[in-house]
XYZ file of C-alpha atoms in Angstrom:
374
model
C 129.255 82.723 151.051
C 125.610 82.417 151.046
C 123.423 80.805 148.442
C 121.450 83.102 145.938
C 117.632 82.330 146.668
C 115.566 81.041 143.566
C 113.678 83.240 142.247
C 110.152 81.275 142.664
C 111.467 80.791 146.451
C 111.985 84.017 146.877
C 108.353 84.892 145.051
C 106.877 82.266 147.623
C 108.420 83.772 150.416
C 106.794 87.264 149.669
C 103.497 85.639 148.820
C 103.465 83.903 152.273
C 104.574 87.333 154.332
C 101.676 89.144 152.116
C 98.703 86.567 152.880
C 100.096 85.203 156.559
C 95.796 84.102 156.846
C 95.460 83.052 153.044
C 94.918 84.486 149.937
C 91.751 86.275 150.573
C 93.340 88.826 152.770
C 95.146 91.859 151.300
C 98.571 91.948 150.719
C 100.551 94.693 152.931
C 101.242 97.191 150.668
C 105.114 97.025 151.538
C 105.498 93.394 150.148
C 103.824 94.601 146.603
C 106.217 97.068 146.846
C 108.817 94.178 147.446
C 107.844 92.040 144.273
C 108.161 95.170 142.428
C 111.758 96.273 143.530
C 112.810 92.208 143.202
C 111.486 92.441 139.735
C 113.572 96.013 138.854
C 116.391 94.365 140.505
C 116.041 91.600 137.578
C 115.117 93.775 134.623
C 118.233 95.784 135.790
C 120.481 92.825 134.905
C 118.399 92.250 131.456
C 116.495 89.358 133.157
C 112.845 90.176 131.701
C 111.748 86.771 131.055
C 112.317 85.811 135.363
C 111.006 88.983 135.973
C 107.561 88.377 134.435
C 107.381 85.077 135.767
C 107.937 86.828 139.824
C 105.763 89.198 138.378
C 103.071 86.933 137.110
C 103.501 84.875 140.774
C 102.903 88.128 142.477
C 99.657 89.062 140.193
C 98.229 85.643 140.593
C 98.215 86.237 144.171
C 96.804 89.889 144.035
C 95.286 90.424 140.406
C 94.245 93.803 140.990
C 97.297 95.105 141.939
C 98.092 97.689 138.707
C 101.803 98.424 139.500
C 102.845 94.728 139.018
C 100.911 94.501 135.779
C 102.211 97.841 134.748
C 105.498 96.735 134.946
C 104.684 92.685 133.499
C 103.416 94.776 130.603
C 106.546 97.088 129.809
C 108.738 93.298 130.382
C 106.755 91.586 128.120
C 107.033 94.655 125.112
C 111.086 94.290 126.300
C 110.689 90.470 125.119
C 109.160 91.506 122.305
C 105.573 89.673 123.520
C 103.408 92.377 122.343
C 99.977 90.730 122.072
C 100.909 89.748 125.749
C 101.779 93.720 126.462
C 98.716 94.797 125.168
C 96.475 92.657 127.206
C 98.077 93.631 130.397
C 97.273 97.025 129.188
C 93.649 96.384 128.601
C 93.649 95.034 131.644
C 95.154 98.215 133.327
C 92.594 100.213 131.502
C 89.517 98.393 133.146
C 90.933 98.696 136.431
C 92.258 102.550 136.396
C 90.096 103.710 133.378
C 91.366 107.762 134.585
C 94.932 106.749 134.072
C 94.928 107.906 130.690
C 98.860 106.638 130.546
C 97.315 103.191 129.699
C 96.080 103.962 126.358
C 98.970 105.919 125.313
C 101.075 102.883 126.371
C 98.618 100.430 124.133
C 98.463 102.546 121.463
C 102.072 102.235 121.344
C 101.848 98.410 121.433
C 99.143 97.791 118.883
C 101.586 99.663 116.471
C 104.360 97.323 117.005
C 101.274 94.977 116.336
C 100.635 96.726 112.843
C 96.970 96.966 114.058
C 96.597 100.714 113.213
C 93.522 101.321 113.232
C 93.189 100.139 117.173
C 96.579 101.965 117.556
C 94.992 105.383 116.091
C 92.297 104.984 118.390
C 93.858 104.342 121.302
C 96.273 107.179 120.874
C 93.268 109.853 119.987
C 91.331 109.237 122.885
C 94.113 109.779 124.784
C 95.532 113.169 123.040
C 91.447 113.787 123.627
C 92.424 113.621 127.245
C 95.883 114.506 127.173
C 95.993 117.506 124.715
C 99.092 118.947 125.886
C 100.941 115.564 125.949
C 103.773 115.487 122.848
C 104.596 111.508 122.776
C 101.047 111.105 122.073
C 100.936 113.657 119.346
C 104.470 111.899 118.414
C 102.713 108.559 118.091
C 99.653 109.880 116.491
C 101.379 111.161 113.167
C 103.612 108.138 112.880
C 100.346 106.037 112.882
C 98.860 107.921 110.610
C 101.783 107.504 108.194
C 101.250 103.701 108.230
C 97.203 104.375 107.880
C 98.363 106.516 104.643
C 96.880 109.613 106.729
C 99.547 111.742 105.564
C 98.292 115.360 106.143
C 96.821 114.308 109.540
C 100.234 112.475 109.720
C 101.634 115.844 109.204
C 99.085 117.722 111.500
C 99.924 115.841 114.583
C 103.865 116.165 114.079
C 103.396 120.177 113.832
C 101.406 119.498 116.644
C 103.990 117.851 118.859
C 106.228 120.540 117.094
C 104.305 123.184 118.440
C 104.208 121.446 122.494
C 107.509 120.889 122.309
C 110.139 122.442 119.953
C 113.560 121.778 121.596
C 112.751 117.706 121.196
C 114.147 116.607 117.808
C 111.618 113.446 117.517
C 108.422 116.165 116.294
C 110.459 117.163 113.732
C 111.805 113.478 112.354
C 107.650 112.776 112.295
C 106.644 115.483 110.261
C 109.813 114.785 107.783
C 108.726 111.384 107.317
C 105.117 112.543 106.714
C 106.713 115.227 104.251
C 108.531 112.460 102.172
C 104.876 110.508 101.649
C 103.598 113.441 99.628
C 107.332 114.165 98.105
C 107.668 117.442 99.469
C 111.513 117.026 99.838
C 111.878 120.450 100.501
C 110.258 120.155 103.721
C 111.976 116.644 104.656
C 115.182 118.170 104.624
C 114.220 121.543 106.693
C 112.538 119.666 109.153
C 115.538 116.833 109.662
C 117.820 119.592 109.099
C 116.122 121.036 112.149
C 116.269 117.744 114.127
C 119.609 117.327 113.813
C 120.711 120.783 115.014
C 118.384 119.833 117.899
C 120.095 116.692 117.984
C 123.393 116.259 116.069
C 123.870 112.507 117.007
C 120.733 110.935 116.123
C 120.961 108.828 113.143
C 117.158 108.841 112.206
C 117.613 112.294 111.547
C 120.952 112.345 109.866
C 119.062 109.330 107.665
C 116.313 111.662 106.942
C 117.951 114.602 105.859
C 120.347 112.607 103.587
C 116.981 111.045 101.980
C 115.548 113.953 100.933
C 118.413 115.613 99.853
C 118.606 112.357 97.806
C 115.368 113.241 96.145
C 116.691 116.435 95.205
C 119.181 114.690 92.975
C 122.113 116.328 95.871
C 123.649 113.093 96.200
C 126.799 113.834 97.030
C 125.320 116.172 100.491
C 123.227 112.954 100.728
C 125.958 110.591 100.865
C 127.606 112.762 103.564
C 124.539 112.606 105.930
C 124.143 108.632 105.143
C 128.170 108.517 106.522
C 127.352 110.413 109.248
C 124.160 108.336 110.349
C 126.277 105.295 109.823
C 129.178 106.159 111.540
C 126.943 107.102 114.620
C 125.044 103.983 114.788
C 126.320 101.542 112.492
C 123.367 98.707 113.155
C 120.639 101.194 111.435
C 120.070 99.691 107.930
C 118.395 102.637 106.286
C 121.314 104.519 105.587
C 122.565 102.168 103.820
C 119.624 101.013 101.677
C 119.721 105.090 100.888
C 123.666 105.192 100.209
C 123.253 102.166 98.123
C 120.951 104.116 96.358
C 122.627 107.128 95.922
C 125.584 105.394 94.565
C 123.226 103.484 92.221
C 122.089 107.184 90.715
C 126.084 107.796 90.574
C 126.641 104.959 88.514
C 128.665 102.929 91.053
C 126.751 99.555 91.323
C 129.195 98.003 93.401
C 129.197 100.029 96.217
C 125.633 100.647 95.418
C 124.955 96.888 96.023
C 127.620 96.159 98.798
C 125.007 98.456 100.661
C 121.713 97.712 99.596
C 122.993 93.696 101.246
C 124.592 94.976 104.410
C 121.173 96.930 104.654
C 119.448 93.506 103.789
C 121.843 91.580 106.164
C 121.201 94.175 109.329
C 117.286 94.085 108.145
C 116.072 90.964 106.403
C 112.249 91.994 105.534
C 113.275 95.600 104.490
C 110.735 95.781 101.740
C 112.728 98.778 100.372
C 116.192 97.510 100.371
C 114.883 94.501 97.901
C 113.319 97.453 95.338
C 116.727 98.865 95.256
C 118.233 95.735 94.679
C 115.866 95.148 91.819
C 116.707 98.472 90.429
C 120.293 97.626 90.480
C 119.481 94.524 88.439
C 117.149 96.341 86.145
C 120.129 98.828 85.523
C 122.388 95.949 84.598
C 119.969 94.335 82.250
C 119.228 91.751 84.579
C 115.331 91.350 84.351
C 114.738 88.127 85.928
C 116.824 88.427 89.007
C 115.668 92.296 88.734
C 111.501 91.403 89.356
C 112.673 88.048 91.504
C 113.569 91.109 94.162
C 110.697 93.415 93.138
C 108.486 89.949 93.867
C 110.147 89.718 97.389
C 109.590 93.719 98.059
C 106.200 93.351 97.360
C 105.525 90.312 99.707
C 107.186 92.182 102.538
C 105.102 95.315 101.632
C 102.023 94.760 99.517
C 101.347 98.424 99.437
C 104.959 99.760 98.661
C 103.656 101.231 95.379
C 106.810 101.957 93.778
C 107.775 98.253 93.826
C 104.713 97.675 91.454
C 105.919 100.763 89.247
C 109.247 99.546 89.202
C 108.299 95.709 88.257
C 106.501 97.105 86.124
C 109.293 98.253 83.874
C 111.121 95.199 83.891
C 107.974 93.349 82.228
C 107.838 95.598 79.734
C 111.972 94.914 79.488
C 110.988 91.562 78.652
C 107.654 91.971 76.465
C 104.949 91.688 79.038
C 102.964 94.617 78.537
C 99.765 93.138 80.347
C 101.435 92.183 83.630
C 102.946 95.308 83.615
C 99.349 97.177 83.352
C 98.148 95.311 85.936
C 101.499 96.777 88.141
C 100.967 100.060 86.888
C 97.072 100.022 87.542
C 97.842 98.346 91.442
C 100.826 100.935 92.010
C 97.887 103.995 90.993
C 95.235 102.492 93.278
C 97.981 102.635 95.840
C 99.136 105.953 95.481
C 97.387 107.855 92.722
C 100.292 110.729 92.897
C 102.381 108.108 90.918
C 103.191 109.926 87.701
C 105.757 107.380 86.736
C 102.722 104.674 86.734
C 100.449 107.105 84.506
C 103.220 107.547 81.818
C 104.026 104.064 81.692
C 100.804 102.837 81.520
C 100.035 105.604 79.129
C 102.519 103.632 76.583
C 100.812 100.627 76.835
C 96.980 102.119 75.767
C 99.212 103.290 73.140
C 100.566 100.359 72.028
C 96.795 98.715 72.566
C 95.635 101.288 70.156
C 93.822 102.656 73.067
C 95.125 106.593 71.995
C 92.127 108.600 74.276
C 93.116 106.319 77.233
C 96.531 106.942 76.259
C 96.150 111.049 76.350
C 94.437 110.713 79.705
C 96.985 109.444 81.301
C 99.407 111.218 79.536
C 98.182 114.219 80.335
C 97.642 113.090 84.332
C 101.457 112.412 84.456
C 102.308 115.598 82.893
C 100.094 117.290 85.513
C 101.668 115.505 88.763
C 104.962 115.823 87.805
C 104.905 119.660 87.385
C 103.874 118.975 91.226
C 106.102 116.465 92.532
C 108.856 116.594 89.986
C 111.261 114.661 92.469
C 109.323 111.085 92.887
C-alpha cells in the first residue's frame, strides 16, 4: 500500500512543476488549479487548518493568484480567524476591485468582528453595485440592528423581502428588526411567514414563539420554543425564551432549568443572565438577582433592559441613587423605555422633585399607550 504524501511535500512538489525556471516565471495555470483542488480535497475532510497552510505555500509562491486567497479566506472564517479572513479579503479587493463579491464577503466578516460600522459600509457599497443581490440586503438589515438602525434595519429586510420572497431568511431579518421597536405584531407575521416558507428552521420557530411571548400568548409561545428545540436542540435562544415564559407562568424551576441549559449551550448570552436575574428578583433574591444583571451588562453594555431591570432590585434593597443612574443609562440607551421613565419617575418623587416626577410620568404614560408589550 503506498504511503500518503505530506502535505508540505506534496505543496513542494506543485511549487516545483509550477516554477520548473524559478519563481519569477508564472505558474501554469493547471497547477494553481491543482493547489486549489488539493486544498478542497482537505477542507472536504474538515482539514482547514492544513489547508491554509498548502494554501498559504501556494500564495507565497504566486501572491497574486485570487482563487487561492479566495479560498485561504473562506478557511480561515471556517477556523474562526476572522481578522485573518478579512485581510485576505482586502487583499482580494485591491487586486479584483470589479469583483464586487469581495466586499459582500468582508462585510460579512467585519460583523463576526463586531466592527459595524466597516461592516455597514462594506455591505452598502456593494448593494450600491449589486442592487438586485438579496444576501447583501440580508446582511445589511442585520447590521443595522446591531448599529441600533432599526427602521433602515427594517428597510433592507423588506428589501430582500421584496428580491426574494420564497427565501425565509428576509423575513427572520425584518422580525428581528420588528422586535427592536416592540412591534410584536409584526414579529410574529413575519416569522409566521418564515416558517411556512420554512417549517424546520429553528430561528424562525424561535422568533415567532418570542413575539407571541410579548403578547402575553405564552402557552402558543411555549409550543414554538418546543418546536425550535426539538429541531435543533444546540440553539440556546429557545430556551432562554421558554425559561422565560415559564418564569411569567409562575414555574421557576423549569423557568431556571432553561435559562442554565441556555447559559450552558451559550456562556456570554447577555440575555439569558437578565432572565436569570429576574428569576432571582422574583424570589426575593436581590443580591444574587443584580450579581446576574452585573454579568448581563458586562456581556452587553447596551442591553438596556438589564439596566431597567437592576434597577429595580436597588430600589428592592434601598438604593434609590444607583438605581437612577440605571434608569437614566437604560433611557440614553433606548429612550422608548417606559418602564425606566416610571421608575425613575418614583424616585424624583421620593426626592421631592414632583415637576421632574410628572415629566416622566407623563412620558411613560405616553410610550406605553404605544408599545404596551415591552
Amino acid at each position: 500500500m503506498r504511503k500518503a504524501v505530506p502535505a508540505a511535500a506534496f505543496v513542494l512538489a506543485l511549487i516545483l512543476t509550477a516554477f520548473p525556471q524559478g519563481l519569477k516565471r508564472v505558474p501554469d495555470p493547471d497547477t494553481v488549479r491543482q493547489f486549489g483542488r488539493y486544498a478542497d480535497q482537505l477542507i472536504k475532510d474538515g482539514k482547514y487548518a492544513e489547508a491554509v497552510t498548502a494554501l498559504s505555500d501556494g500564495i507565497a509562491a504566486y501572491p497574486k493568484e485570487a482563487a487561492l486567497i479566495e479560498l485561504r479566506a473562506w478557511c480561515y472564517s471556517k477556523l474562526s480567524k476572522f481578522e485573518e479572513s478579512a485581510a485576505d479579503y482586502t487583499t482580494l479587493i485591491g487586486l479584483r476591485p470589479r469583483e464586487y463579491r469581495f466586499l459582500l464577503s468582508r462585510g460579512a466578516v467585519y460583523s463576526l468582528l463586531k466592527r459595524y460600522e466597516a461592516a455597514f459600509e462594506d455591505l452598502e457599497r456593494f448593494v450600491a453595485f449589486e442592487p438586485k443581490n438579496v444576501v447583501g440586503h440580508y446582511h445589511l438589515s442585520r447590521v443595522c440592528v446591531f448599529l441600533r438602525r432599526f427602521e433602515d434595519a427594517v428597510r433592507y429586510a423588506t428589501k430582500a423581502i421584496e428580491l426574494d420572497p420564497s427565501s425565509a431568511k428576509g423575513y427572520i431579518a425584518r422580525s428581528v428588526a420588528h422586535s427592536k421597536i416592540y412591534n410584536y405584531e409584526a414579529v410574529v407575521a413575519d416569522a409566521g411567514r418564515a416558517v411556512e416558507l420554512q417549517p424546520n428552521d429553528t430561528f424562525a420557530l424561535n422568533n415567532r414563539g418570542f413575539g407571541l411571548l410579548k403578547l402575553g400568548k405564552l402557552q402558543e409561545a411555549i409550543s414554538d420554543f418546543n418546536q425550535s428545540i426539538r429541531f435543533d436542540p444546540r440553539h440556546s435562544y429557545p430556551y432562554n425564551n421558554r425559561g422565560l415564559a415559564y418564569l411569567k407562568l409562575g414555574k421557576l424551576k423549569a423557568a431556571k432549568l432553561d435559562i442554565e441549559k441556555s447559559i450552558a449551550l451559550s456562556p456570554n448570552f447577555a440575555e439569558a443572565y437578565e432572565n436569570l436575574g429576574l428569576l432571582y428578583l422574583s424570589e426575593k433574591s436581590y443580591e444574587e438577582s443584580i450579581r446576574n444583571f452585573d454579568r448581563a451588562i458586562e456581556l452587553s453594555p447596551d442591553l438596556a433592559t438589564a439596566y431597567v431591570n437592576r434597577a429595580a432590585a436597588f430600589v428592592k434593597i434601598g438604593q434609590e441613587d444607583r438605581a437612577f443612574r440605571d434608569f437614566t443609562k437604560a433611557l440614553d440607551i433606548d429612550g422608548l423605555l417606559w418602564a425606566a421613565f416610571l421608575g425613575r419617575a418614583e424616585i424624583f418623587r421620593n426626592r421631592k422633585e414632583p415637576s421632574k416626577a410628572l415629566d416622566d410620568l407623563r412620558r411613560a404614560e405616553e410610550l406605553r399607550s404605544r408599545y404596551p408589550f415591552q
